[in-house]
XYZ file of C-alpha atoms in Angstrom:
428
model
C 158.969 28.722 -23.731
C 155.348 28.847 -22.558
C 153.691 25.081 -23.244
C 150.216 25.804 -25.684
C 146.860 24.738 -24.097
C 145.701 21.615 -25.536
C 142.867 22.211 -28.188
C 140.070 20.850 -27.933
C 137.628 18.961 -30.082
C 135.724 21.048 -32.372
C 132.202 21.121 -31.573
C 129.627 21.297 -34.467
C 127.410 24.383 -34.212
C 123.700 23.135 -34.316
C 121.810 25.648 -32.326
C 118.311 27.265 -32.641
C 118.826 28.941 -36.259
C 120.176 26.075 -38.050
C 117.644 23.917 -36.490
C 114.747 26.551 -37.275
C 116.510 26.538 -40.992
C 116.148 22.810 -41.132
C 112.781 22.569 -40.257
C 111.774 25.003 -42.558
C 113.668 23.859 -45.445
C 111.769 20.336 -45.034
C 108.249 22.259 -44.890
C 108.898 24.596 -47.829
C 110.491 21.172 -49.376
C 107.190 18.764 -48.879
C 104.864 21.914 -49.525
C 106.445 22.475 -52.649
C 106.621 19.021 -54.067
C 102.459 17.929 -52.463
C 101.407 21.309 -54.020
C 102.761 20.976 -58.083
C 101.500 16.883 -57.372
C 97.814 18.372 -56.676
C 98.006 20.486 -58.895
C 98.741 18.712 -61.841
C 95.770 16.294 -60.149
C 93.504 19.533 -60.683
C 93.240 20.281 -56.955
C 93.900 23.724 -57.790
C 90.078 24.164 -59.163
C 88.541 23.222 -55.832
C 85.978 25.686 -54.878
C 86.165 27.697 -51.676
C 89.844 28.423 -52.172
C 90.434 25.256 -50.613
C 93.882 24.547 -52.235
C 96.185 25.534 -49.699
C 94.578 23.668 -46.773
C 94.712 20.788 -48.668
C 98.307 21.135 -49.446
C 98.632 21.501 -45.286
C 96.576 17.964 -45.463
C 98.549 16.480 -47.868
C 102.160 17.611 -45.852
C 100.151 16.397 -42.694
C 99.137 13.026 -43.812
C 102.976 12.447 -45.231
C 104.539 12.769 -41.862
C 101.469 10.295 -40.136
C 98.884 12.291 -39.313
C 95.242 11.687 -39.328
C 93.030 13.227 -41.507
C 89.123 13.052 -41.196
C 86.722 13.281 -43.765
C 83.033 13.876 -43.337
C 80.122 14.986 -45.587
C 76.660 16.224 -45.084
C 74.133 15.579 -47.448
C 70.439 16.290 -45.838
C 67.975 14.377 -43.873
C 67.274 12.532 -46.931
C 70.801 11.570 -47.960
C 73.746 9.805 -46.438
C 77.348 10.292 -47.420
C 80.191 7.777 -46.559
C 83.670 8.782 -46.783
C 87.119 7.245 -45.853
C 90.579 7.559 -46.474
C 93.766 5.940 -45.741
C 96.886 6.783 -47.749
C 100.305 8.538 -47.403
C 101.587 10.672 -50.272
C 105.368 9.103 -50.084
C 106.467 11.336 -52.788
C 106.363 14.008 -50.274
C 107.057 11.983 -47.253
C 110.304 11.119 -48.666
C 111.122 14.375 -49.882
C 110.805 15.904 -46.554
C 112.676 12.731 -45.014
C 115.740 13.285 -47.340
C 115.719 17.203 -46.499
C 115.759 17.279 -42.404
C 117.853 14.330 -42.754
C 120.824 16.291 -44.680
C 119.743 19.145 -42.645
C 120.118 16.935 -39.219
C 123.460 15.492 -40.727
C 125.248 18.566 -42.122
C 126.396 19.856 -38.495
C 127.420 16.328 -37.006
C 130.088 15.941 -40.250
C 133.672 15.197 -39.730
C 133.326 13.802 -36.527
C 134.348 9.858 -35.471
C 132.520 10.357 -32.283
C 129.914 12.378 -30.361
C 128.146 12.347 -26.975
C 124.792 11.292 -26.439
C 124.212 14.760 -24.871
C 125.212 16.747 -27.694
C 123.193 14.384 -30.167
C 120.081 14.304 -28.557
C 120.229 18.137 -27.593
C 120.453 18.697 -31.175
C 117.206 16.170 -32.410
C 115.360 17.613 -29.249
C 116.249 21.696 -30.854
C 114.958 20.375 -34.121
C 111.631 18.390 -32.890
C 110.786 21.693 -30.720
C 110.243 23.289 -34.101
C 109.109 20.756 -35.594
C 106.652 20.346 -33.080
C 105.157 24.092 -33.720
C 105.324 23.587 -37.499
C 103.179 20.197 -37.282
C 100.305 22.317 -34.412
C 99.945 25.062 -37.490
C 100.083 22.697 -40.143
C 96.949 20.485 -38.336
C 95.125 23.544 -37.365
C 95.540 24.465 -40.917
C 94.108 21.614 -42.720
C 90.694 21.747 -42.048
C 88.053 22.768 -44.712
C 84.255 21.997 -46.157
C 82.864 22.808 -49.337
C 79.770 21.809 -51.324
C 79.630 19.868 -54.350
C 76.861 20.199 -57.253
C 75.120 17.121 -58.384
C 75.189 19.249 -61.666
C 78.442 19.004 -62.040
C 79.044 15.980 -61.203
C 76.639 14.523 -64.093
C 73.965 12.863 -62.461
C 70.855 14.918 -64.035
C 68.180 12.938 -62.229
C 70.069 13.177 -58.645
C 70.072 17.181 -59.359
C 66.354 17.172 -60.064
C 65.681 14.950 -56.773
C 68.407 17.526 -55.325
C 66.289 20.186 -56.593
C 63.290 18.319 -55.094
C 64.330 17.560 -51.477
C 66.841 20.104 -50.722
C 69.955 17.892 -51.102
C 73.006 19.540 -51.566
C 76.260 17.388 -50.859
C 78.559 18.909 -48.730
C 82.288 17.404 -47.902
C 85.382 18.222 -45.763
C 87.829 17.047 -43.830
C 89.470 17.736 -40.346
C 92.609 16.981 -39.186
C 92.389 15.003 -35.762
C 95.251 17.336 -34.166
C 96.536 14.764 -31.107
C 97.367 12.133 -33.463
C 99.136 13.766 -35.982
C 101.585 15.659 -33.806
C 102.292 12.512 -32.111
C 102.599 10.831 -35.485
C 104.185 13.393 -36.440
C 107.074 13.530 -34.194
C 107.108 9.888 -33.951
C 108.572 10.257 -37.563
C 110.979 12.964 -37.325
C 112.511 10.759 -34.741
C 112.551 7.864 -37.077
C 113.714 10.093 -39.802
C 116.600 11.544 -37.719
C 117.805 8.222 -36.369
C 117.789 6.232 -39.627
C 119.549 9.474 -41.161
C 121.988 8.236 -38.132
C 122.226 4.588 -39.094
C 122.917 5.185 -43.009
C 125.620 7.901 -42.892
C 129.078 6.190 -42.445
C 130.258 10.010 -42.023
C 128.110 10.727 -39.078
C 129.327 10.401 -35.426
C 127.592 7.962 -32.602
C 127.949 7.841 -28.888
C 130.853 5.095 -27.505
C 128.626 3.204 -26.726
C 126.976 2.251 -29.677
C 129.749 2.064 -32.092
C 129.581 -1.785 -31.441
C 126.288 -2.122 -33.262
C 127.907 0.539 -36.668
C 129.731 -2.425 -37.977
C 126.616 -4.936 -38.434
C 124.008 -1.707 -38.234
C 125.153 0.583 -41.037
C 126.125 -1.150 -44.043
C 122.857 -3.142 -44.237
C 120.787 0.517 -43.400
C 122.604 2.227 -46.004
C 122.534 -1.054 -48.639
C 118.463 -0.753 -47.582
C 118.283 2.919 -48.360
C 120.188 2.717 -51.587
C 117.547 0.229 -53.157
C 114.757 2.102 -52.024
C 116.420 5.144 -53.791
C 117.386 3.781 -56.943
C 113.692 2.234 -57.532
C 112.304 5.732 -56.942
C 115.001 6.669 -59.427
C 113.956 3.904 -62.037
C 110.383 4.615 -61.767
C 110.407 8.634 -62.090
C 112.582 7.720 -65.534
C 109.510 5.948 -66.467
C 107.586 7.992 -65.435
C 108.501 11.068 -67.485
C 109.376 8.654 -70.467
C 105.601 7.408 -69.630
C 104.722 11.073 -70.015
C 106.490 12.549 -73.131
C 105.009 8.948 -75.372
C 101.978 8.217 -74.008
C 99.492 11.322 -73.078
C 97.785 12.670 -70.179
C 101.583 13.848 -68.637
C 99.337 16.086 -65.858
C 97.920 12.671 -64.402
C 101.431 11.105 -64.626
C 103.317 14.366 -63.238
C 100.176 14.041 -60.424
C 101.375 10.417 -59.680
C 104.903 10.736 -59.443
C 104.601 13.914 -57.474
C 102.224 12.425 -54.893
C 103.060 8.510 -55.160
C 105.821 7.381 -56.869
C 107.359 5.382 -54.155
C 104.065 4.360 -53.554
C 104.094 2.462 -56.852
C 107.470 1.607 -57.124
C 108.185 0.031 -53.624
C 104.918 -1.654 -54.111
C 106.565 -2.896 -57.568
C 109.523 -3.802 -55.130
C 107.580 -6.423 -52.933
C 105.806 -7.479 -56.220
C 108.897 -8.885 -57.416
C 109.914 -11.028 -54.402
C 106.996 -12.791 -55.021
C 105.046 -10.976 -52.694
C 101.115 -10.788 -52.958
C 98.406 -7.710 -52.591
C 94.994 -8.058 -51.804
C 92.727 -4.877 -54.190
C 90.234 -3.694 -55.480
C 89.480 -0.698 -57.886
C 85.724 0.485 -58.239
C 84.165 3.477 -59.730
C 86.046 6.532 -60.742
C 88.806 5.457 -58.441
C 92.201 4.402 -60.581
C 95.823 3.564 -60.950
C 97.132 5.991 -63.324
C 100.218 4.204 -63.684
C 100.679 1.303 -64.922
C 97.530 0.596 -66.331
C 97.956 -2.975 -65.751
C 96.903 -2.688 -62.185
C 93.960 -1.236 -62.659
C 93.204 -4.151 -65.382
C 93.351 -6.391 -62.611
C 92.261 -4.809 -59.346
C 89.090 -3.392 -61.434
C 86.113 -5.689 -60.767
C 83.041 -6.812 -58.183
C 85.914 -8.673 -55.959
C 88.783 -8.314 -54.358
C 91.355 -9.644 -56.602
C 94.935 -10.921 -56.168
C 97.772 -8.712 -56.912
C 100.868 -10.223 -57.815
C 103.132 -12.119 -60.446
C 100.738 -14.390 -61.804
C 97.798 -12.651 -61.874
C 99.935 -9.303 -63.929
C 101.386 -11.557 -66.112
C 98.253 -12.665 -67.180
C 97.848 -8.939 -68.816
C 100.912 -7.829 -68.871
C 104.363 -10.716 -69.167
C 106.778 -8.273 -69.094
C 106.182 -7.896 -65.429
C 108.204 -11.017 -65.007
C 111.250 -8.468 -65.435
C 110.413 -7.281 -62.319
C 112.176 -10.552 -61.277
C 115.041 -9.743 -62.711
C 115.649 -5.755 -61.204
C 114.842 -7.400 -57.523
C 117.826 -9.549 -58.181
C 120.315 -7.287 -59.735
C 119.310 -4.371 -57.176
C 119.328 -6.769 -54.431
C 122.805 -8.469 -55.321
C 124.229 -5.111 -56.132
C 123.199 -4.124 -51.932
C 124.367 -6.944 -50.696
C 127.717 -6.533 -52.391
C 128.386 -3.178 -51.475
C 127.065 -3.712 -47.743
C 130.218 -6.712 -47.794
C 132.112 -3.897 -49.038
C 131.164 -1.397 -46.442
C 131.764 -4.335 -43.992
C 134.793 -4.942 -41.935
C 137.048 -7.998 -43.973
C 136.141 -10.313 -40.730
C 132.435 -10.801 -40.932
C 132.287 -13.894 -42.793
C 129.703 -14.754 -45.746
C 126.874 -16.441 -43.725
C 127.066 -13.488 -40.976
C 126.248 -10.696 -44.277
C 123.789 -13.216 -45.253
C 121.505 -12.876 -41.942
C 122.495 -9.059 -41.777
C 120.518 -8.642 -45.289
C 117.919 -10.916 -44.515
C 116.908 -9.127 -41.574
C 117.411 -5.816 -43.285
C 115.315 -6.795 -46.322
C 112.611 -7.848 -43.791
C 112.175 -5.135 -41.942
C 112.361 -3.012 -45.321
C 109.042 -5.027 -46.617
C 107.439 -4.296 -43.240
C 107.770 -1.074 -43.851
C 106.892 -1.089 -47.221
C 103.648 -3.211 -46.110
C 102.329 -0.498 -43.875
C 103.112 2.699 -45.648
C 101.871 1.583 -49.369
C 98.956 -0.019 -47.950
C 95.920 2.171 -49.318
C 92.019 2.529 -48.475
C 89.451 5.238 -50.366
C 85.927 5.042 -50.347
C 83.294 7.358 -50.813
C 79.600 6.841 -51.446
C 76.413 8.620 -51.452
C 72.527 6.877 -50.851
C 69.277 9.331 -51.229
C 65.924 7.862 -49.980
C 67.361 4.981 -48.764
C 68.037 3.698 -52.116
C 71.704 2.849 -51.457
C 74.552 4.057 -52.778
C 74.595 5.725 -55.974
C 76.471 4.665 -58.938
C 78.694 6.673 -61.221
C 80.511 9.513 -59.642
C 79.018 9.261 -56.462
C 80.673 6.464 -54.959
C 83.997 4.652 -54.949
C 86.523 2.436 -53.699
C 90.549 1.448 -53.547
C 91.736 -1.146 -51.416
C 95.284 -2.193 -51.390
C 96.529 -4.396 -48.824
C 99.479 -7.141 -48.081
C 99.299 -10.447 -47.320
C 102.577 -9.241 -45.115
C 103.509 -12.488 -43.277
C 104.216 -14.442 -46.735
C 105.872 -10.980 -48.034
C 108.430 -10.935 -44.992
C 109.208 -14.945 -45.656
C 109.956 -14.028 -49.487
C 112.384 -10.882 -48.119
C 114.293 -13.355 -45.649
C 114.579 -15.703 -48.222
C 115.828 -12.976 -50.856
C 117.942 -11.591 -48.200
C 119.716 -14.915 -47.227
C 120.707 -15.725 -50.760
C 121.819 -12.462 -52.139
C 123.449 -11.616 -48.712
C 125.648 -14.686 -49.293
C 126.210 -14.016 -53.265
C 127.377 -10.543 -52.661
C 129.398 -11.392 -50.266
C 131.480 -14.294 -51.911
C 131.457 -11.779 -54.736
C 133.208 -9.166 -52.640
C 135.423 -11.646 -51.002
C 137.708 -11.347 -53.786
C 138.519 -7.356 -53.383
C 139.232 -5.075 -50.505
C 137.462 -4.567 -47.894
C 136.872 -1.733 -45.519
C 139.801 -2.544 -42.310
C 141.054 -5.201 -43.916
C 144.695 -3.242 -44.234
C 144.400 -2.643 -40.386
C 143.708 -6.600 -39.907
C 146.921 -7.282 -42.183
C 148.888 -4.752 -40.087
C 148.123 -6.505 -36.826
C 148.800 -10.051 -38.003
C-alpha cells in the first residue's frame, strides 16, 4: 500500500479581491452611516452641491485626518474658523467593518506566521492607502454664504455697502491624513487581533494572549454596550421628545462621542467646556445647561447634578458594566492568574481605555466674523465648543476603578469554571 502525503495546514485565502472587498465594504460602510448623520443635520441643503465632498470630509476626519477650514470675507472683513472633532459614529462603524473583514480569513486557525499576517494587513493598507489619496483629494470645497440668510439685516446692508460677501471652505491637508489614516487601519487591524479569542497569532506572541486578550476584549465589550445603551436612548429620546432629525443627526455622527464621554463622567472624571452662540449639545440638554455661559465651566458629577440628579446613575452603569468586564475577562482567563494579577490587568486596561477616550472625544469649533474692525459679530456669525479633559485625574479614577472591579470580578468568578482549568486538573 502506497503511504498518503501528509496534508498540510490549510492556509486562509486573503489575497487582493478579498482585501479590495474589505476595504470597500468599510468605505461604502462609513459613507453610508456620515452621509444619513448629515443629512438629517441638513447638510444636504448646502449650496454648490457641496454634500458629497463633505461626506468625503466627514469619512476623512473619522479615520484622523486633517481637515482645514478657511473663509474669505473682503478687505474689510475677517473670518476665523477652526475645527477639531472626529465623527466616532462613523469611525467606529468603519472600525467594526475592516475589522470583521480583516478577521473573517484568519478564522479557525490556533496559529499563524508573522509572514502570512502581515502580508495580509500590508494587501489591505495598499488599498486602503488609494481609497484614503481619493477620499482627501475629494474633500475639498468653498462656497459663499448670504448675510441675508443668515439674519443679520444690518450686516447685509453694510455687505451691500462694502462689497462683503462671506465666503467659507475647507481643504483637506492630504500628508497628514493618509498618514493618520493608515496609522489607524493599523490600530484597527491589530486591536481586531487582540480582542478575537478565535483569531490566530505568531509563536511568539502567544505568551502575551493570556494577560493581552481577555482585558482587550472585556475593554471592547463596554465600549460596545454603552454605544448600545445610548442609541436606545437615543431613538426613545426621538419617538417622546421632538426634533428626531437633530437626534438621528447626533447618533449618526456622535454617539460614542457622547456616550464614552458619559463613560469617563461616571468614574468621576472631569471636562473642561464651553458652549457659545449657535453652537449646542443636542443631546442631553443638560450639557449644554452647563457648558453654556461667558466661562469655561466644569463638566462633571457635581456640577450635572446640580441640573440634572439623575446623572448620579451614571455611577451606578460604570459599576455594573465595569464589574460585569472584569468578571468575564476572569472568565476568559486561564484558572491560574490569581485575583490581584486580573486586578492590575483591568486597571491598566481601563486606563489606557480613558486615554483613548480623552483624545478622541475631545472637541474644538469656533467660527467668527469682525467687519470694520469692530470685532466679532454676535448672533450667527460667530461661535464656540470647547470640550477638553483634565486627563491625568481621569486616568487615576480608571486605575482606581480598574483595581477594585478587577479584584470583585474575579473573586466572583473564582467560584465557576474557568477557561484551562480542566487541563490544570488533568495535569495535577
Amino acid at each position: 500500500m502506497s503511504e498518503l502525503p501528509p496534508s498540510r495546514p490549510a492556509v486562509a485565502a486573503h489575497g487582493w479581491v478579498r482585501a479590495l472587498v474589505t476595504v470597500l465594504a468599510g468605505l461604502v460602510a462609513m459613507g453610508a452611516v456620515a452621509a444619513l448623520g448629515l443629512w438629517a443635520a441638513g447638510a444636504a441643503d448646502l449650496p454648490d452641491n457641496a454634500f458629497p465632498r463633505v461626506v468625503a470630509a466627514t469619512v476623512v476626519t473619522a479615520v484622523g485626518g486633517t481637515i482645514e477650514l478657511s473663509g474669505d470675507a473682503g478687505v474689510l472683513a475677517d473670518p476665523d474658523v477652526g475645527l477639531t472633532v472626529i465623527p466616532l459614529s462613523v469611525t467606529l462603524t468603519g472600525a467594526l467593518v475592516l475589522a470583521a473583514g480583516f478577521l473573517r480569513p484568519l478564522r479557525h486557525r490556533a496559529v499563524a506566521g508573522a509572514g502570512e499576517l502581515a502580508g495580509w494587513a500590508a494587501r489591505i493598507a495598499v488599498l486602503w492607502l488609494a481609497a484614503l489619496l481619493g477620499l482627501s483629494f475629494a474633500a475639498r470645497q468653498s462656497f459663499s454664504l448670504s448675510l441675508d440668510e443668515l439674519g443679520q439685516d444690518v450686516l447685509a446692508d453694510i455687505g451691500d455697502l462694502f462689497g462683503i460677501s462671506p465666503e467659507v471652505g475647507f481643504t483637506t491637508d492630504v500628508v497628514s491624513s493618509v498618514l493618520f489614516g493608515l496609522l489607524w487601519l493599523l490600530g484597527v487591524l491589530f486591536l481586531a487581533l487582540l480582542v478575537s479569542r478565535g483569531a490566530p497569532l505568531p509563536g511568539r506572541l502567544l505568551r502575551f494572549q493570556e494577560s493581552v486578550r481577555p482585558a482587550a476584549y472585556a475593554m471592547v465589550a463596554v465600549l460596545l454596550t454603552y454605544v448600545a445603551l445610548g442609541g436606545v436612548i437615543g431613538v426613545v429620546v426621538a419617538a417622546t421628545r421632538g426634533h428626531p432629525a437633530e437626534t438621528f443627526a447626533a447618533m449618526l455622527l456622535g454617539l460614542p462621542n457622547l456616550v464614552w464621554l458619559a463613560l469617563t463622567i461616571g468614574l468621576g472624571a472631569t471636562w473642561d467646556g464651553r458652549v457659545d452662540g449657535p453652537f449646542g449639545l443636542p443631546m442631553p440638554h443638560v450639557l449644554d445647561e452647563v457648558l453654556r455661559g461667558g466661562e469655561v465651566s466644569e463638566l462633571n458629577l457635581g456640577t450635572l447634578s446640580e441640573h440634572d440628579a439623575r446623572v448620579w446613575l451614571l455611577v451606578a452603569v460604570d459599576a455594573v458594566l465595569l464589574l460585569a468586564a472584569a468578571f468575564v475577562m476572569a472568565r476568559r482567563s486561564p484558572a491560574r492568574i490569581r485575583p490581584w494579577q486580573h486586578a492590575v490587568h483591568m486597571a491598566a486596561a481601563l486606563a489606557l481605555t480613558v486615554l483613548a477616550i480623552c483624545l478622541l472625544v475631545r472637541t474644538s469649533a469656533h467660527y467668527g466674523l469682525s467687519v470694520l474692525g469692530i470685532g466679532e459679530l454676535g448672533g450667527d456669525l460667530s461661535g464656540e465648543l470647547l470640550l477638553t479633559p483634565q486627563i491625568w485625574s481621569a486616568i487615576g479614577l480608571a486605575l482606581l476603578w480598574g483595581l477594585v472591579t478587577g479584584f470583585l470580578g474575579a473573586l466572583l468568578a473564582r467560584p465557576l469554571r474557568h477557561r484551562g482549568e480542566v487541563a490544570a486538573r488533568g495535569e495535577g
